[in-house]
Amino acid sequence: MLNPFREDYDEESDYEDSDEEQEDMEDYKKGGYHPVKISDVYHSRYVILRKLGWGHFSTVWLARDSRTKAYNAVKVVKSSSQYTETAIDEIKLLTKVTSETKS
């Protein structure tokens, strides 16, 4: 795998040309995936650099925090309410794990 942090990184050469490697484009609709593009900015802070992966209810993107210059993973969940509930459960779990790790 190529280093995604390098400026000359080419996302296309890092993936196999396979339908299994990409989410179904038909799922980009109301209730489905949200279209995210390289260089999009979220919360006036997180600049999207490349896609890290995707799953049943979300896509995950490598982003750079324009304030701290740190790299972060940004998870963009499908917009259907059933996925929102799952994402909230995941946030609660991660918050609990993080707070217990710090104690």
Coordinates of N, CA, C and O in Angstrom, one line a residue:
M1 N 0.8 -1.2 0.0 CA 0.0 0.0 0.0 C 0.9 1.2 0.0 O 1.9 1.3 0.7
L2 N 0.5 2.2 -0.8 CA 1.2 3.5 -0.8 C 0.9 4.3 0.4 O -0.1 4.1 1.1
N3 N 1.8 5.2 0.7 CA 1.6 6.1 1.9 C 0.7 7.2 1.6 O 1.0 8.1 0.8
P4 N -0.5 7.2 2.2 CA -1.5 8.3 1.9 C -1.2 9.7 2.4 O -1.8 10.6 2.1
F5 N -0.1 9.8 3.2 CA 0.3 11.0 3.7 C 1.3 11.8 2.8 O 1.5 13.0 3.1
R6 N 1.8 11.1 1.8 CA 2.7 11.8 0.9 C 1.9 12.7 -0.1 O 0.8 12.4 -0.5
E7 N 2.5 13.8 -0.5 CA 1.9 14.7 -1.4 C 1.7 14.1 -2.8 O 0.7 14.4 -3.5
D8 N 2.6 13.2 -3.2 CA 2.4 12.6 -4.5 C 1.6 11.3 -4.5 O 1.6 10.6 -5.5
Y9 N 0.9 11.1 -3.5 CA 0.0 9.9 -3.3 C -1.1 9.9 -4.4 O -1.7 10.9 -4.7
D10 N -1.3 8.7 -5.0 CA -2.3 8.6 -6.1 C -3.3 7.5 -5.6 O -3.0 6.3 -5.6
E11 N -4.5 8.0 -5.2 CA -5.5 7.0 -4.6 C -5.8 6.0 -5.7 O -6.0 4.8 -5.3
E12 N -5.9 6.3 -6.9 CA -6.4 5.3 -7.9 C -5.4 4.2 -8.0 O -5.8 3.0 -8.2
S13 N -4.1 4.4 -7.9 CA -3.2 3.3 -8.0 C -3.1 2.4 -6.7 O -2.6 1.4 -6.7
D14 N -3.8 2.9 -5.7 CA -3.9 2.1 -4.4 C -5.0 1.1 -4.3 O -5.1 0.4 -3.4
Y15 N -5.9 1.2 -5.3 CA -7.1 0.3 -5.3 C -7.0 -0.7 -6.5 O -6.6 -0.3 -7.6
E16 N -7.6 -1.8 -6.3 CA -7.8 -2.8 -7.4 C -9.0 -2.3 -8.2 O -9.9 -1.7 -7.6
D17 N -9.0 -2.5 -9.5 CA -10.2 -2.2 -10.2 C -11.2 -3.3 -10.1 O -11.2 -4.3 -10.9
S18 N -12.0 -3.2 -9.1 CA -13.0 -4.3 -8.8 C -14.2 -3.7 -8.2 O -14.2 -2.8 -7.4
D19 N -15.4 -4.2 -8.6 CA -16.7 -3.7 -8.1 C -16.7 -4.0 -6.6 O -17.4 -3.2 -5.8
E20 N -16.1 -5.0 -6.1 CA -16.1 -5.3 -4.6 C -15.4 -4.2 -3.8 O -15.6 -4.1 -2.6
E21 N -14.5 -3.5 -4.4 CA -13.7 -2.5 -3.7 C -14.4 -1.2 -3.5 O -13.9 -0.3 -2.8
Q22 N -15.5 -1.0 -4.2 CA -16.3 0.3 -4.1 C -17.7 0.1 -3.7 O -18.3 -1.0 -4.1
E23 N -18.3 1.0 -3.0 CA -19.7 0.9 -2.7 C -20.5 1.1 -4.0 O -20.0 1.6 -5.0
D24 N -21.8 0.7 -4.0 CA -22.6 0.8 -5.1 C -23.1 2.2 -5.3 O -23.6 2.9 -4.4
M25 N -22.8 2.8 -6.5 CA -23.1 4.2 -6.7 C -24.6 4.5 -6.6 O -25.1 5.6 -6.4
E26 N -25.5 3.4 -6.8 CA -26.9 3.6 -6.7 C -27.3 3.9 -5.2 O -28.4 4.3 -5.0
D27 N -26.4 3.6 -4.3 CA -26.7 3.9 -2.8 C -26.5 5.4 -2.5 O -26.7 5.8 -1.3
Y28 N -26.0 6.2 -3.4 CA -25.8 7.6 -3.2 C -27.2 8.3 -3.5 O -27.4 8.8 -4.6
K29 N -28.1 8.3 -2.5 CA -29.4 8.9 -2.7 C -29.9 9.2 -1.3 O -29.3 9.0 -0.3
K30 N -31.2 9.8 -1.3 CA -31.8 10.1 0.0 C -31.9 8.8 0.8 O -32.4 7.8 0.3
G31 N -31.4 8.9 2.0 CA -31.4 7.7 2.9 C -30.1 6.8 2.8 O -29.9 5.9 3.5
G32 N -29.3 7.2 1.8 CA -28.1 6.4 1.5 C -26.8 7.2 1.8 O -26.8 8.1 2.7
Y33 N -25.8 6.8 1.1 CA -24.5 7.5 1.3 C -24.5 9.0 0.9 O -25.3 9.4 0.0
H34 N -23.7 9.8 1.6 CA -23.6 11.2 1.3 C -22.4 11.4 0.4 O -21.3 10.9 0.7
P35 N -22.5 12.1 -0.7 CA -21.4 12.3 -1.6 C -20.3 13.1 -0.9 O -20.6 14.2 -0.5
V36 N -19.1 12.6 -0.9 CA -18.0 13.4 -0.3 C -16.9 13.4 -1.4 O -16.7 12.5 -2.1
K37 N -16.3 14.6 -1.5 CA -15.2 14.8 -2.5 C -13.9 15.2 -1.9 O -13.9 15.8 -0.8
I38 N -12.8 14.8 -2.5 CA -11.5 15.3 -2.1 C -11.5 16.8 -2.0 O -12.0 17.4 -3.0
S39 N -11.0 17.3 -1.0 CA -10.9 18.8 -0.7 C -12.2 19.4 -0.1 O -12.2 20.6 0.2
D40 N -13.2 18.6 0.1 CA -14.4 19.1 0.8 C -13.9 19.5 2.2 O -13.0 18.8 2.8
V41 N -14.6 20.4 2.8 CA -14.2 20.9 4.2 C -15.5 20.7 5.1 O -16.6 21.2 4.7
Y42 N -15.3 20.0 6.2 CA -16.4 19.8 7.2 C -16.1 20.6 8.5 O -15.0 20.6 8.9
H43 N -17.2 21.2 9.0 CA -17.1 22.0 10.2 C -16.0 23.1 10.1 O -15.4 23.4 11.1
S44 N -15.8 23.6 9.0 CA -14.8 24.7 8.7 C -13.5 24.3 9.2 O -12.6 25.1 9.6
R45 N -13.2 23.0 9.2 CA -11.9 22.5 9.8 C -11.3 21.3 9.2 O -10.1 21.3 9.0
Y46 N -12.1 20.3 8.9 CA -11.5 19.0 8.4 C -11.5 18.9 6.9 O -12.6 18.9 6.3
V47 N -10.4 18.9 6.3 CA -10.2 18.9 4.8 C -10.1 17.4 4.4 O -9.1 16.7 4.8
I48 N -10.9 17.0 3.5 CA -10.9 15.6 3.1 C -9.8 15.4 2.1 O -9.6 16.1 1.1
L49 N -9.0 14.3 2.4 CA -7.8 14.0 1.6 C -8.0 12.8 0.7 O -7.6 12.8 -0.5
R50 N -8.6 11.7 1.2 CA -8.9 10.5 0.4 C -9.8 9.6 1.2 O -10.0 9.7 2.4
K51 N -10.4 8.7 0.4 CA -11.3 7.7 1.1 C -10.5 6.6 1.7 O -9.5 6.1 1.0
L52 N -10.8 6.2 2.9 CA -10.1 5.1 3.6 C -10.8 3.8 3.3 O -10.2 2.7 3.3
G53 N -12.2 3.9 3.3 CA -13.0 2.7 3.1 C -14.5 2.9 3.2 O -14.9 4.1 3.3
W54 N -15.2 1.9 3.2 CA -16.7 2.0 3.3 C -17.2 0.7 3.9 O -16.5 -0.3 3.9
G55 N -18.4 0.8 4.4 CA -19.1 -0.3 4.9 C -20.6 -0.3 4.7 O -21.0 0.5 3.9
H56 N -21.3 -1.1 5.4 CA -22.7 -1.2 5.1 C -23.5 0.1 5.4 O -24.4 0.4 4.7
F57 N -23.0 0.9 6.4 CA -23.8 2.1 6.7 C -22.9 3.4 6.7 O -23.4 4.4 7.1
S58 N -21.7 3.4 6.1 CA -20.9 4.6 6.1 C -19.7 4.5 5.2 O -19.4 3.4 4.7
T59 N -19.2 5.7 4.9 CA -17.9 5.7 4.3 C -16.9 6.4 5.3 O -17.4 7.2 6.2
V60 N -15.6 6.1 5.2 CA -14.6 6.7 6.1 C -13.6 7.4 5.2 O -13.1 6.8 4.3
W61 N -13.2 8.6 5.7 CA -12.3 9.4 4.9 C -11.1 9.9 5.8 O -11.3 10.2 6.9
L62 N -10.0 10.0 5.1 CA -8.8 10.6 5.8 C -9.0 12.1 5.6 O -9.2 12.6 4.5
A63 N -8.8 12.8 6.7 CA -9.0 14.3 6.7 C -7.8 14.9 7.5 O -7.2 14.3 8.4
R64 N -7.5 16.1 7.2 CA -6.5 16.9 7.9 C -7.2 18.0 8.6 O -7.9 18.8 8.0
D65 N -6.9 18.1 9.9 CA -7.5 19.2 10.7 C -6.7 20.5 10.4 O -5.5 20.6 10.7
S66 N -7.4 21.5 9.9 CA -6.7 22.7 9.4 C -6.2 23.5 10.6 O -5.4 24.4 10.5
R67 N -6.8 23.3 11.8 CA -6.3 24.0 13.0 C -5.1 23.4 13.6 O -4.1 24.0 13.9
T68 N -5.1 22.0 13.9 CA -4.1 21.4 14.6 C -3.1 20.7 13.6 O -2.0 20.2 14.1
K69 N -3.4 20.6 12.3 CA -2.6 19.9 11.3 C -2.5 18.4 11.5 O -1.8 17.7 10.9
A70 N -3.4 17.9 12.5 CA -3.4 16.4 12.7 C -4.3 15.7 11.7 O -5.2 16.3 11.1
Y71 N -4.0 14.4 11.4 CA -4.8 13.6 10.5 C -5.8 12.9 11.3 O -5.6 12.5 12.5
N72 N -7.0 12.8 10.7 CA -8.2 12.2 11.4 C -9.0 11.4 10.4 O -8.9 11.6 9.2
A73 N -9.7 10.4 11.0 CA -10.7 9.7 10.2 C -12.0 10.3 10.4 O -12.4 10.6 11.5
V74 N -12.7 10.6 9.3 CA -14.1 11.1 9.3 C -15.0 10.1 8.8 O -14.9 9.6 7.7
K75 N -16.0 9.7 9.6 CA -16.9 8.7 9.2 C -18.2 9.4 8.8 O -18.8 10.2 9.6
V76 N -18.7 9.1 7.6 CA -19.9 9.8 7.1 C -21.0 8.7 7.0 O -20.9 7.8 6.1
V77 N -22.0 8.8 7.8 CA -23.0 7.7 7.9 C -24.1 8.0 6.9 O -24.5 9.1 6.6
K78 N -24.7 6.9 6.4 CA -25.9 7.0 5.5 C -27.0 7.8 6.3 O -27.0 7.8 7.5
S79 N -27.8 8.5 5.5 CA -28.8 9.4 6.1 C -30.1 8.8 6.6 O -30.9 9.5 7.3
S80 N -30.3 7.5 6.4 CA -31.6 6.9 6.9 C -31.5 6.8 8.4 O -30.5 6.7 9.0
S81 N -32.7 7.0 9.0 CA -32.8 7.1 10.5 C -32.3 5.8 11.2 O -31.7 5.9 12.2
Q82 N -32.4 4.7 10.5 CA -31.9 3.4 11.1 C -30.4 3.5 11.3 O -29.8 2.9 12.2
Y83 N -29.7 4.1 10.3 CA -28.3 4.2 10.4 C -27.8 5.3 11.4 O -26.8 5.1 12.1
T84 N -28.6 6.3 11.6 CA -28.4 7.4 12.5 C -28.4 6.8 13.9 O -27.5 7.1 14.8
E85 N -29.3 5.9 14.2 CA -29.4 5.3 15.6 C -28.2 4.4 15.8 O -27.6 4.5 16.9
T86 N -27.8 3.7 14.8 CA -26.6 2.9 14.9 C -25.3 3.7 15.2 O -24.5 3.4 16.0
A87 N -25.2 4.8 14.5 CA -24.1 5.7 14.6 C -24.1 6.3 16.0 O -23.0 6.4 16.6
I88 N -25.2 6.7 16.6 CA -25.3 7.3 17.9 C -24.8 6.2 18.9 O -24.1 6.5 19.9
D89 N -25.2 5.0 18.7 CA -24.8 3.9 19.6 C -23.3 3.7 19.5 O -22.6 3.5 20.6
E90 N -22.7 3.8 18.3 CA -21.3 3.7 18.2 C -20.5 4.9 18.9 O -19.5 4.6 19.5
I91 N -21.1 6.1 18.8 CA -20.5 7.2 19.4 C -20.5 7.0 20.9 O -19.5 7.3 21.6
K92 N -21.6 6.6 21.5 CA -21.7 6.3 22.9 C -20.6 5.3 23.4 O -20.0 5.5 24.4
L93 N -20.5 4.2 22.6 CA -19.5 3.2 22.9 C -18.1 3.7 22.9 O -17.3 3.5 23.8
L94 N -17.8 4.5 21.8 CA -16.4 5.0 21.7 C -16.1 6.1 22.8 O -15.0 6.1 23.3
T95 N -17.1 6.8 23.1 CA -17.0 7.8 24.2 C -16.7 7.1 25.5 O -15.8 7.5 26.3
K96 N -17.4 6.0 25.8 CA -17.1 5.3 27.0 C -15.8 4.6 27.0 O -15.0 4.7 28.0
V97 N -15.4 4.0 25.9 CA -14.0 3.4 25.8 C -12.9 4.5 26.0 O -12.0 4.2 26.8
T98 N -13.1 5.6 25.4 CA -12.1 6.7 25.5 C -12.0 7.2 26.9 O -10.9 7.4 27.4
S99 N -13.2 7.4 27.6 CA -13.1 8.0 28.9 C -12.5 6.9 29.9 O -11.8 7.3 30.8
E100 N -12.8 5.7 29.7 CA -12.2 4.6 30.6 C -10.7 4.5 30.3 O -10.0 4.1 31.3
T101 N -10.3 4.7 29.1 CA -8.9 4.6 28.8 C -8.1 5.7 29.5 O -7.0 5.5 29.9
K102 N -8.7 6.9 29.6 CA -8.0 8.0 30.2 C -7.9 8.0 31.7 O -7.1 8.6 32.3
S103 N -8.8 7.1 32.3 CA -8.8 7.1 33.8 C -7.8 6.2 34.3 O -7.1 5.4 33.8

